[in-house]
DNA sequence: GAGTTTGAAACT
DNA sequence: CAGTTTCAAACTC
């Protein structure tokens, strides 16, 4: 375990005696230092490079809420996704053991990033961090770069990691060793792996990136202008060098960086590419191909292991499939961890997922991921099966593809066309007829796009808004669920009950909201808070007493679940609660069409149950359930509006039709209506109920 | 793979 | 703004 210290000692024994004896103390010291120094310098290089990608300038200001999250890019999605994944691994004890150190280190890493590329001392620490967080991408690179660093970093019992358990360290170390053995031969591959891992950990644009990658790999014709880095062209050019041969460079970093750029700016740029027509094509054509080729080299197909079904490239929602994607790559890591902890729960093949980015990864992980996933708000076996089935069929069929349109009459120049709507050119695999959405017709495309945008400025904006971005900052990453994002405009489903992909909310993996005009919403990701209407209806139908009893009962249930959560030793309620029990608990409520307001809003946020004072007291609720809703929202709304630029626009969007509130005749409902009828104001307040997702509310 | 269903987009 | 038509994806068989 003390290898780093060992080495110096051995060197003392061997090298120094050969030099002059009288100087031996000094030389010993110096010679001891020098090898370490070299290692240091290398790691410093890594750090420098790695740091360089921590603070890329915001090249594009995207309409979606992003900026503040970017600064914590790594921390946010690393920790969240990993935590999610680990959670999904059924392990309870294991989960906790693993998650803690990992997140700690990740936070550390993040904090390092925050300090920016500054001191060498900071840089010097990086290897340590890489070690523990190296369960992930960085780790896979390292074998390539230098085994020394890995050894040094992986062996010593770092203090921070030690806080949790030796098992964690051992697990990681074992993993590292295994990786080292297997990976060393193929550095390029590893780089690709790292890239891949990093990319797919992204909570946001994984779909988009997938599409990009797929496009690039399948055909260079697809317009991938966004990848071209306008501000940092050099980086993109560095990638190839690294990806191919350069072993001395900080491999850990550059791929990440490139991917990072790709991911951050690239996709957005890509979506915005229509706005900078002139420049694009030439540079991009070359640049891009090189970048894309290099990024994708050797792994193209694997990128789309799970076929993309998302709405838009820049769709933000972390739908189940996104998580799946993440898991596919995270899986091996966690699998290894778990293996090292709990024996052989996870088959060894899972390791291959990272090492073999190839098609082989398609089946097994995809098979297993859903099992581990247990998508939080779903709890639907049938849905899961369905998705699995779908995935399989897609794999077998179209293969690992992302959006490919099939337009026949629109010439791919209308939003009907998914490619066009996503801001990308159609490519070969598209089955479109008479397609104008091609670089050749760039001007036409631009003009059309402009026209559409003039009609609806948000036409090309992401359809799904991740409203929880700000929430994440607050700290409780666990609270980030797909339900925390919302469809921009809301759906208008009439017959599908928001249970099929006809529904854009469902397709985006988000719950319906007050923006939705859907009827009979059964969206498994979250029913529209139109349930407020349902609430009112139910309130009308029920006499007050019954209603309050129900609320009390619900509150009681919530309390019970809270207790269970806080006191794991106690027996669980009748329904065994998965890691997402807080979500599952309120599922039954949601399944009833009458949803008491307080309960609903308590339940909407995954963390709400954890936070005792997140809602009002039971007595309060019993007295004024509806007012409670209003109050909560009143506090919440401004934040949402602030955090979501689109939301601002949305408020004035002509598209946001609204379901008229019921027009009950009873006096009681009258008051309610008066409150709502105050008009617009109240209605607006009731829009953002998601904020209740915010653990800090 | 063809036909149907569905809801968004476009149109009036 | 509301109603209708067009369109292509999703779905079913």
XYZ file of C-alpha atoms (C1' of nucleotides) in Angstrom:
722
model
C 0.000 0.000 0.000
C 2.864 2.295 0.527
C 4.387 1.883 -2.785
C 5.119 5.477 -3.405
C 7.150 5.589 -0.326
C 8.635 2.272 -1.066
C 10.031 3.250 -4.353
C 12.099 6.009 -3.016
C 13.532 3.700 -0.450
C 14.535 1.129 -2.935
C 16.108 3.728 -5.046
C 18.039 4.916 -2.133
C 19.376 1.516 -1.699
C 20.363 1.049 -5.268
C 21.353 4.283 -6.794
C 22.867 6.347 -4.111
C 25.585 4.036 -2.986
C 27.019 4.273 -6.399
C 27.616 7.950 -5.999
C 29.964 9.514 -3.596
C 29.546 8.494 -0.068
C 30.203 11.833 1.478
C 27.362 13.326 -0.488
C 25.087 10.470 0.021
C 22.690 12.207 2.349
C 22.170 15.027 -0.016
C 22.141 12.918 -3.077
C 19.925 10.465 -1.502
C 17.561 13.146 -0.834
C 17.838 14.596 -4.261
C 17.681 11.336 -6.047
C 14.761 10.420 -3.983
C 13.079 13.510 -4.931
C 13.751 13.427 -8.582
C 11.712 10.380 -9.498
C 8.854 11.698 -7.569
C 9.288 14.952 -9.248
C 8.878 13.400 -12.594
C 5.720 11.760 -11.586
C 4.596 14.981 -10.208
C 5.233 16.805 -13.333
C 3.215 14.360 -15.253
C 0.342 14.580 -13.004
C 0.662 18.248 -13.096
C 0.344 18.131 -16.767
C -2.764 16.138 -16.364
C -4.122 18.513 -13.957
C -3.363 21.436 -16.045
C -5.067 19.977 -18.948
C -7.891 18.735 -16.965
C -8.347 22.006 -15.365
C -8.349 23.596 -18.660
C -11.581 22.006 -19.460
C -13.202 22.970 -16.308
C -13.651 26.488 -17.240
C -14.367 26.759 -20.857
C -16.020 29.982 -21.646
C -19.662 29.810 -22.297
C -19.523 29.867 -25.991
C -23.200 29.805 -26.535
C -25.898 31.014 -24.432
C -28.542 28.527 -24.785
C -32.093 29.186 -23.926
C -32.131 26.332 -21.566
C -30.979 26.652 -18.120
C -27.494 25.623 -18.134
C -24.972 28.093 -17.310
C -24.806 27.741 -13.663
C -24.677 24.055 -13.878
C -21.826 24.025 -16.218
C -19.447 25.200 -13.661
C -20.157 22.098 -11.767
C -20.378 19.908 -14.681
C -18.492 17.038 -13.303
C -19.883 17.116 -9.916
C -23.413 17.353 -10.874
C -23.822 14.565 -13.201
C -21.165 12.413 -11.864
C -22.498 12.290 -8.480
C -26.049 12.195 -9.407
C -25.787 9.600 -12.005
C -23.479 7.522 -10.072
C -25.549 7.787 -7.040
C -28.561 6.872 -9.010
C -26.882 4.013 -10.509
C -25.493 2.751 -7.321
C -28.837 3.080 -5.832
C -30.183 1.016 -8.558
C -27.821 -1.730 -7.750
C -30.163 -2.916 -5.134
C -27.421 -2.848 -2.632
C -28.378 -0.890 0.342
C -25.375 -1.222 2.514
C -23.151 -1.441 -0.427
C -24.703 1.505 -1.938
C -23.978 3.657 0.994
C -20.471 2.517 1.311
C -19.733 3.143 -2.228
C -21.528 6.293 -2.783
C -20.062 8.161 0.038
C -16.449 7.966 -0.896
C -17.116 8.409 -4.500
C -19.113 11.476 -4.030
C -16.695 12.828 -1.602
C -13.962 12.523 -4.046
C -16.015 13.877 -6.767
C -16.813 16.828 -4.725
C -13.243 17.191 -4.044
C -12.581 17.070 -7.658
C -15.178 19.624 -8.252
C -13.761 21.838 -5.651
C -10.461 21.509 -7.306
C -11.989 22.582 -10.481
C -13.458 25.497 -8.812
C -10.072 26.604 -7.843
C -9.241 26.647 -11.474
C -5.925 26.100 -13.037
C -3.797 27.759 -10.479
C -1.289 26.293 -8.216
C 0.929 23.387 -8.824
C 0.076 22.108 -5.446
C -3.424 21.762 -6.455
C -2.336 19.992 -9.492
C -0.217 17.766 -7.463
C -3.175 16.518 -5.655
C -5.000 15.514 -8.663
C -3.672 12.030 -8.948
C -5.163 11.227 -5.651
C -8.446 12.371 -6.773
C -8.128 10.609 -9.968
C -7.537 7.552 -8.061
C -10.776 7.341 -6.296
C -12.897 8.954 -8.801
C -11.028 6.870 -11.189
C -13.655 4.333 -10.969
C -14.775 6.231 -13.876
C -13.388 7.547 -16.991
C -10.167 8.948 -15.833
C -9.149 5.704 -14.506
C -9.481 3.978 -17.731
C -7.148 6.345 -19.359
C -4.524 6.236 -16.889
C -3.083 2.917 -17.716
C -2.192 4.408 -20.951
C -0.602 7.443 -19.649
C 1.511 6.010 -16.980
C 1.214 3.103 -14.788
C 3.343 4.744 -12.239
C 0.833 7.325 -11.464
C -1.882 4.834 -11.251
C 0.045 2.687 -8.965
C 1.002 5.507 -6.801
C -2.378 6.949 -6.730
C -4.253 3.797 -6.312
C -2.223 2.137 -3.714
C -1.703 4.518 -0.903
C -4.516 4.627 1.510
C -5.667 8.104 1.084
C -7.003 9.732 4.027
C -10.124 10.981 2.483
C -11.096 7.677 1.058
C -10.317 5.978 4.254
C -13.071 7.724 5.952
C -15.534 5.311 4.592
C -14.161 1.848 4.446
C -11.254 -0.144 3.339
C -13.499 -2.179 1.189
C -14.162 0.691 -0.996
C -10.553 1.249 -1.550
C -9.867 -2.341 -2.073
C -12.590 -2.560 -4.545
C -11.348 0.322 -6.462
C -7.859 -0.911 -6.363
C -8.817 -4.293 -7.563
C -10.659 -2.714 -10.288
C -7.732 -0.628 -11.186
C -5.471 -3.559 -11.249
C -7.763 -5.479 -13.456
C -8.103 -2.608 -15.731
C -4.470 -2.070 -15.837
C -3.826 -5.575 -16.887
C -6.401 -5.596 -19.515
C -6.280 -2.133 -20.791
C -2.709 -1.285 -21.078
C -2.260 -2.710 -24.521
C -4.769 -0.544 -26.182
C -4.473 3.015 -25.328
C -6.542 4.400 -28.071
C -9.371 2.257 -27.012
C -9.147 3.473 -23.543
C -9.262 6.979 -24.599
C -12.324 6.256 -26.472
C -13.743 4.624 -23.457
C -13.052 7.527 -21.324
C -14.584 9.779 -23.799
C -17.553 7.638 -23.984
C -17.958 7.425 -20.316
C -17.727 11.064 -19.873
C -20.095 11.795 -22.570
C -22.753 9.508 -21.485
C -22.630 10.596 -18.002
C -24.025 13.782 -19.058
C -27.465 14.186 -17.766
C -28.506 16.503 -20.397
C -27.523 16.113 -23.897
C -26.585 12.582 -24.016
C -29.161 12.003 -26.565
C -27.925 14.795 -28.617
C -24.446 13.607 -28.408
C -25.509 10.184 -29.259
C -27.129 11.477 -32.296
C -24.087 13.383 -33.191
C -21.879 10.453 -32.797
C -24.132 8.228 -34.644
C -24.472 10.630 -37.387
C -20.853 11.133 -37.675
C -20.122 7.545 -37.646
C -22.758 6.558 -40.053
C -22.417 9.380 -42.404
C -20.342 12.425 -42.595
C -22.993 14.241 -44.327
C -24.983 14.942 -41.319
C -24.406 18.383 -40.312
C -22.326 18.446 -37.247
C -21.265 21.993 -37.300
C -21.658 22.409 -33.660
C -18.717 20.331 -32.906
C -16.447 22.770 -34.381
C -15.064 24.752 -31.652
C -15.050 28.320 -32.577
C -13.362 29.479 -29.522
C -11.036 26.682 -28.931
C -10.275 25.094 -32.192
C -7.070 23.788 -30.907
C -8.671 21.416 -28.592
C -10.529 19.700 -31.244
C -7.356 19.271 -33.101
C -5.671 17.865 -30.146
C -8.048 15.114 -29.852
C -6.957 13.169 -32.808
C -3.416 13.297 -31.670
C -4.347 11.858 -28.408
C -6.797 9.447 -29.598
C -4.392 7.953 -32.003
C -0.971 7.719 -30.671
C 0.216 10.266 -28.277
C 0.933 8.474 -25.096
C 2.873 11.038 -23.269
C 0.295 13.642 -23.325
C -2.163 13.745 -20.534
C -4.532 11.376 -22.038
C -6.828 11.603 -19.200
C -7.595 15.070 -19.972
C -7.772 15.843 -23.543
C -10.378 13.388 -24.520
C -12.446 14.598 -21.724
C -11.923 18.059 -22.710
C -12.775 17.508 -26.226
C -15.792 15.625 -25.313
C -16.614 18.176 -22.851
C -16.481 20.809 -25.419
C -18.347 18.737 -27.787
C -20.859 18.167 -25.270
C -21.215 21.546 -23.839
C -20.799 23.850 -26.654
C -20.919 21.499 -29.467
C -24.384 20.294 -29.320
C -25.755 23.630 -28.610
C -23.819 25.097 -31.344
C -25.084 22.378 -33.449
C -28.536 23.308 -32.648
C -27.751 26.864 -33.300
C -25.769 26.203 -36.321
C -28.406 27.530 -38.546
C -27.727 30.877 -37.179
C -24.236 31.010 -38.438
C -24.568 29.724 -41.842
C -21.750 31.221 -43.714
C -18.842 30.147 -41.819
C -19.879 26.810 -40.884
C -19.718 24.465 -43.613
C -16.284 24.717 -44.888
C -14.487 24.736 -41.666
C -16.757 22.320 -40.255
C -16.724 19.936 -43.009
C -13.053 19.374 -42.477
C -12.738 20.160 -38.903
C -15.626 18.283 -37.983
C -14.930 15.230 -39.720
C -11.580 15.074 -38.180
C -12.952 15.718 -34.792
C -15.783 13.427 -35.212
C -13.746 10.759 -36.742
C -11.309 10.865 -34.024
C -13.757 11.050 -31.340
C -15.724 8.329 -32.735
C -12.992 6.253 -34.074
C -13.410 2.733 -33.122
C -16.461 3.257 -31.117
C -18.967 4.723 -33.339
C -21.432 2.022 -33.250
C -21.246 1.493 -29.630
C -22.285 4.961 -28.920
C -25.734 4.203 -29.831
C -26.006 1.002 -28.039
C -29.346 2.109 -26.932
C -31.055 3.683 -29.826
C -32.038 7.209 -29.342
C -35.645 7.950 -29.248
C -35.499 11.397 -27.844
C -37.261 14.302 -29.240
C -34.493 16.658 -29.885
C -30.849 16.784 -29.832
C -30.925 19.277 -27.162
C -33.743 17.791 -25.328
C -32.767 18.051 -21.796
C -34.867 15.616 -20.052
C -33.051 12.795 -18.601
C -35.335 10.205 -19.767
C -35.080 6.639 -18.905
C -33.130 5.914 -21.935
C -30.622 8.502 -21.000
C -30.179 6.875 -17.764
C -29.830 3.649 -19.495
C -27.147 5.003 -21.598
C -25.381 6.256 -18.602
C -25.766 3.007 -16.942
C -24.439 1.088 -19.768
C -21.202 2.758 -19.160
C -21.428 3.265 -15.527
C -22.504 -0.172 -15.116
C -19.220 -1.825 -15.415
C -17.826 0.398 -12.820
C -20.494 -0.191 -10.374
C -20.496 -3.756 -11.265
C -16.923 -3.987 -10.424
C -17.414 -2.197 -7.259
C -20.160 -4.400 -6.295
C -18.269 -7.397 -7.309
C -15.436 -6.472 -5.140
C -17.743 -5.880 -2.310
C -20.379 -8.400 -2.407
C -18.967 -11.190 -4.345
C -20.183 -11.897 -7.781
C -23.541 -10.437 -8.018
C -22.639 -8.806 -11.209
C -21.294 -10.932 -13.940
C -17.830 -10.213 -14.994
C -18.859 -9.390 -18.439
C -19.962 -6.133 -17.151
C -16.402 -5.116 -17.027
C -16.186 -5.448 -20.653
C -18.639 -2.804 -21.145
C -16.056 -0.221 -20.664
C -13.184 -1.952 -22.199
C -15.080 -3.120 -25.145
C -16.988 -0.241 -26.374
C -18.039 -2.333 -29.219
C -21.331 -3.718 -30.188
C -20.928 -6.544 -27.859
C -22.016 -4.265 -25.126
C -25.369 -3.951 -26.656
C -27.110 -6.887 -25.312
C -26.014 -7.748 -21.897
C -25.985 -4.351 -20.353
C -29.163 -3.399 -21.968
C -30.658 -6.473 -20.568
C -29.543 -5.804 -17.126
C -29.768 -2.143 -16.858
C -33.458 -1.947 -16.532
C -33.288 -4.382 -13.693
C -30.911 -2.259 -11.859
C -32.454 0.883 -12.952
C -35.909 0.704 -11.578
C -36.632 4.053 -12.896
C -37.707 6.081 -9.966
C -41.099 7.286 -10.662
C -42.189 4.385 -12.715
C -42.461 1.272 -10.768
C -44.122 -0.257 -13.726
C -43.025 -3.677 -14.618
C -44.972 -3.641 -17.770
C -43.495 -0.424 -18.857
C -40.088 -1.720 -18.171
C -40.686 -4.788 -20.189
C -42.097 -2.740 -22.883
C -39.083 -0.545 -22.997
C -36.804 -3.504 -22.997
C -38.699 -5.013 -25.783
C -38.659 -1.838 -27.667
C -35.012 -1.447 -27.159
C -34.328 -4.885 -28.360
C -36.393 -4.472 -31.407
C -34.702 -1.235 -32.136
C -31.351 -2.790 -31.722
C -32.244 -5.569 -33.965
C -33.933 -3.328 -36.403
C -32.731 0.110 -37.074
C -29.819 -0.615 -34.935
C -28.114 1.887 -32.821
C -29.599 4.824 -34.522
C -30.836 8.124 -33.464
C -33.384 10.238 -35.170
C -33.961 9.464 -38.722
C -36.850 11.030 -40.320
C -39.189 9.568 -42.765
C -40.753 12.628 -44.174
C -42.555 12.406 -47.415
C -44.260 15.659 -47.991
C -42.696 18.196 -45.774
C -39.388 18.116 -47.560
C -37.914 17.979 -44.139
C -38.360 21.662 -43.865
C -41.001 21.691 -41.243
C -41.070 20.848 -37.689
C -42.751 17.664 -38.581
C -39.334 16.526 -39.549
C -37.483 15.476 -36.517
C -34.137 16.130 -38.025
C -35.072 19.594 -38.966
C -36.697 20.222 -35.662
C -33.587 19.043 -33.966
C -31.520 21.427 -35.968
C -29.608 18.890 -37.910
C -29.406 17.914 -41.459
C -30.877 14.760 -42.671
C -28.499 12.023 -43.406
C -28.343 8.994 -45.477
C -30.213 6.696 -43.163
C -33.155 8.983 -43.319
C -35.913 7.721 -45.488
C -37.162 11.096 -46.356
C -38.344 11.919 -49.801
C -37.520 15.060 -51.598
C -35.470 16.199 -48.692
C -34.304 19.743 -48.552
C -32.777 19.499 -45.184
C -29.311 19.038 -46.500
C -26.239 21.146 -46.618
C -26.766 21.636 -50.282
C -29.936 23.499 -49.548
C -28.526 25.340 -46.685
C -30.039 28.611 -47.658
C -33.428 27.137 -47.961
C -33.066 25.500 -44.658
C -31.999 28.691 -43.065
C -34.755 30.661 -44.555
C -37.313 28.181 -43.518
C -35.948 27.999 -40.114
C -35.983 31.700 -39.807
C -39.509 31.807 -40.889
C -40.545 29.244 -38.396
C -38.711 30.998 -35.687
C -40.357 34.225 -36.552
C -43.603 32.485 -35.962
C -42.498 30.831 -32.827
C -39.179 31.854 -31.355
C -39.124 28.739 -29.291
C -39.771 26.430 -32.129
C -36.273 25.083 -32.011
C -35.766 25.385 -28.357
C -35.507 22.216 -26.401
C -38.861 20.797 -25.769
C -38.019 19.638 -22.366
C -36.915 22.020 -19.741
C -34.960 20.814 -16.862
C -36.343 22.989 -14.224
C -34.359 21.320 -11.521
C -31.063 22.690 -12.576
C -31.149 25.277 -9.957
C -32.509 22.819 -7.573
C -29.538 20.688 -8.022
C -27.351 23.429 -6.891
C -29.119 23.333 -3.653
C -27.443 20.123 -2.880
C -29.774 17.216 -2.811
C -28.788 15.578 -5.974
C -30.872 12.619 -5.193
C -33.881 14.710 -5.751
C -33.157 15.057 -9.374
C -35.594 12.935 -11.184
C -36.943 13.065 -14.639
C -40.034 14.510 -13.155
C -38.026 17.554 -12.316
C -37.996 18.483 -15.936
C -40.995 19.578 -17.823
C -42.092 19.826 -21.326
C -41.792 23.285 -22.607
C -45.251 23.714 -23.876
C -46.998 20.772 -22.477
C -48.816 18.119 -24.352
C -52.292 18.013 -25.663
C -53.015 14.371 -25.566
C -56.551 13.240 -25.811
C -56.508 9.536 -26.208
C -53.128 8.286 -25.329
C -53.484 9.267 -21.707
C -49.924 10.444 -21.924
C -48.867 6.874 -21.743
C -47.450 6.576 -25.178
C -44.849 8.307 -27.101
C -47.407 10.248 -28.890
C -47.203 12.314 -25.823
C -44.225 14.557 -25.946
C -43.991 14.723 -22.240
C -43.886 11.014 -21.956
C -41.520 10.763 -24.827
C -39.273 13.244 -23.195
C -39.383 11.254 -20.039
C -40.944 13.996 -18.041
C -44.140 14.404 -16.232
C -46.998 16.449 -17.405
C -47.530 19.809 -15.939
C -50.078 22.495 -15.711
C -48.997 23.534 -19.126
C -50.432 20.379 -20.504
C -53.916 20.271 -21.866
C -53.993 16.559 -21.843
C -57.046 14.626 -20.906
C -56.982 11.674 -18.636
C -53.346 12.108 -17.990
C -51.707 9.002 -16.698
C -48.181 10.010 -17.382
C -46.027 7.701 -15.382
C -43.376 10.339 -15.100
C -45.783 12.534 -13.306
C -49.271 13.567 -13.881
C -50.028 17.022 -14.783
C -50.619 19.222 -11.899
C -53.828 19.849 -13.513
C -54.597 17.427 -10.863
C -55.227 20.631 -9.073
C -58.358 20.692 -11.066
C -58.962 17.161 -10.148
C -58.448 18.168 -6.625
C -61.015 20.828 -6.896
C -63.421 18.476 -8.461
C -62.889 15.952 -5.838
C -63.263 18.554 -3.245
C -66.536 19.490 -4.657
C -67.720 15.975 -4.715
C -66.656 15.077 -1.307
C -67.837 16.767 1.749
C -65.245 18.603 3.663
C -64.973 16.091 6.394
C -64.216 13.198 4.183
C -61.741 15.241 2.342
C -59.885 16.245 5.407
C -59.838 12.731 6.589
C -58.230 11.705 3.442
C -55.648 14.336 3.763
C -54.957 13.329 7.271
C -54.578 9.793 6.193
C -52.257 10.735 3.459
C -50.232 12.812 5.765
C -50.068 9.941 8.075
C -48.793 7.744 5.341
C -46.197 10.263 4.540
C -45.135 10.420 8.098
C -44.878 6.705 8.211
C -42.771 6.628 5.149
C -40.605 9.297 6.606
C -40.138 7.320 9.700
C -39.281 4.294 7.748
C -36.735 6.241 5.888
C -35.207 7.688 8.950
C -35.396 4.507 10.851
C -34.400 1.757 8.493
C -34.437 -0.842 11.154
C -38.113 -0.576 11.609
C -40.309 -2.673 9.482
C -41.287 -1.232 6.256
C -44.818 -0.576 5.318
C -46.834 -3.141 3.573
C -45.288 -2.183 0.312
C -41.608 -2.845 0.230
C -39.976 0.380 -0.575
C -37.261 0.491 -3.112
C -34.564 3.090 -2.963
C -37.089 5.374 -4.528
C -39.645 4.631 -1.972
C -40.413 8.231 -1.470
C -41.567 8.232 -4.993
C -43.244 4.953 -4.948
C -45.101 5.795 -1.857
C -47.070 8.458 -3.448
C -47.595 6.589 -6.600
C -50.843 5.155 -5.375
C -52.087 8.603 -4.784
C -51.219 9.559 -8.219
C -52.945 6.584 -9.553
C -56.135 7.888 -8.192
C -57.463 10.666 -10.123
C -58.200 12.680 -7.126
C -55.143 13.981 -5.671
C -55.193 15.984 -2.565
C -53.102 18.990 -3.201
C -50.803 18.826 -0.311
C -50.111 15.262 -0.827
C -49.496 15.793 -4.417
C -47.029 18.488 -3.950
C -45.370 16.727 -1.211
C -45.106 13.739 -3.332
C -43.989 15.383 -6.451
C -40.591 16.068 -5.162
C -38.609 13.030 -4.520
C -37.020 14.631 -1.592
C -40.068 16.135 -0.189
C -40.690 13.309 2.098
C -37.322 13.592 3.521
C -37.755 17.107 4.457
C -40.029 17.415 7.386
C -40.759 21.027 6.898
C -40.963 20.942 3.221
C -44.645 21.239 3.429
C -47.047 22.578 5.886
C -48.007 20.859 8.996
C -50.702 18.371 8.917
C -53.087 20.600 10.722
C -52.471 23.350 8.307
C -53.092 21.104 5.472
C -56.231 19.843 6.906
C -57.540 23.281 7.244
C -56.586 24.791 3.978
C -55.305 22.315 1.547
C -55.824 24.460 -1.423
C -54.360 27.486 0.081
C -51.397 25.459 0.918
C -50.901 24.770 -2.665
C -51.197 28.338 -3.552
C -48.757 29.411 -0.948
C -46.204 26.898 -1.874
C -46.380 27.887 -5.403
C -46.250 31.492 -4.674
C -42.911 31.039 -3.172
C -41.821 28.756 -5.832
C -42.859 30.446 -8.927
C -40.382 33.268 -9.016
C -37.560 30.865 -8.752
C -38.757 28.835 -11.597
C -39.276 31.817 -13.714
C -35.882 33.046 -12.897
C -34.235 29.793 -13.514
C -35.867 29.002 -16.703
C -35.542 31.615 -19.344
C -37.901 29.674 -21.424
C -40.369 29.716 -18.693
C -40.458 33.411 -18.944
C -41.251 33.259 -22.513
C -43.600 30.489 -21.906
C -45.687 32.667 -19.761
C -46.468 34.785 -22.703
C -46.392 32.072 -25.212
C -49.406 32.050 -27.420
C -49.288 28.339 -27.318
C -49.985 27.955 -23.731
C -53.586 27.253 -23.881
C -55.148 26.406 -20.670
C -57.774 24.156 -19.461
C -60.518 26.153 -18.067
C -61.154 25.469 -14.465
C -64.301 23.629 -13.708
C -67.274 25.792 -13.145
C -68.821 24.318 -10.111
C -71.783 25.870 -8.510
C -71.253 25.253 -4.874
C -70.332 28.107 -2.674
C -67.219 26.457 -1.511
C -65.918 25.934 -4.928
C -66.913 29.432 -5.575
C -64.341 30.641 -3.198
C -61.836 28.478 -4.776
C -62.693 29.796 -8.088
C -62.539 33.282 -6.883
C -59.115 32.622 -5.748
C -58.172 31.173 -9.031
C -60.360 33.552 -10.757
C -58.300 36.351 -9.498
C -57.151 35.377 -12.502
C -54.114 34.905 -14.383
C -52.048 35.544 -11.420
C -53.291 32.634 -9.506
C -53.158 30.391 -12.434
C -49.605 31.273 -13.004
C -48.835 30.473 -9.490
C -50.168 27.095 -9.897
C -48.022 26.364 -12.853
C -44.798 25.577 -11.203
C -45.586 22.930 -8.792
C -42.424 21.108 -9.611
C -40.557 23.394 -7.393
C -41.878 21.302 -4.672
C -39.284 19.010 -6.006
C -36.839 21.347 -4.617
C -35.646 19.886 -1.425
C -34.908 23.292 -0.174
C -38.319 24.610 -0.513
C -44.446 -4.155 -43.753
C -48.932 -2.178 -44.223
C -52.441 0.073 -42.084
C -54.171 2.722 -38.190
C -53.925 5.961 -34.540
C -52.332 9.916 -32.532
C -51.112 14.544 -31.569
C -48.036 18.293 -33.101
C -47.524 21.559 -36.640
C -49.355 24.205 -40.048
C -52.960 26.433 -42.072
C -57.350 29.114 -42.525
C -57.900 32.552 -31.202
C -60.326 28.539 -32.575
C -61.196 25.118 -35.774
C -59.433 22.289 -39.493
C -56.047 20.042 -42.188
C -51.671 18.102 -42.874
C -48.083 15.492 -41.455
C -45.051 11.989 -39.674
C -44.149 9.311 -35.701
C -45.931 5.782 -32.859
C -48.374 2.005 -32.647
C -50.939 -2.364 -33.955
C -51.687 -6.297 -36.469
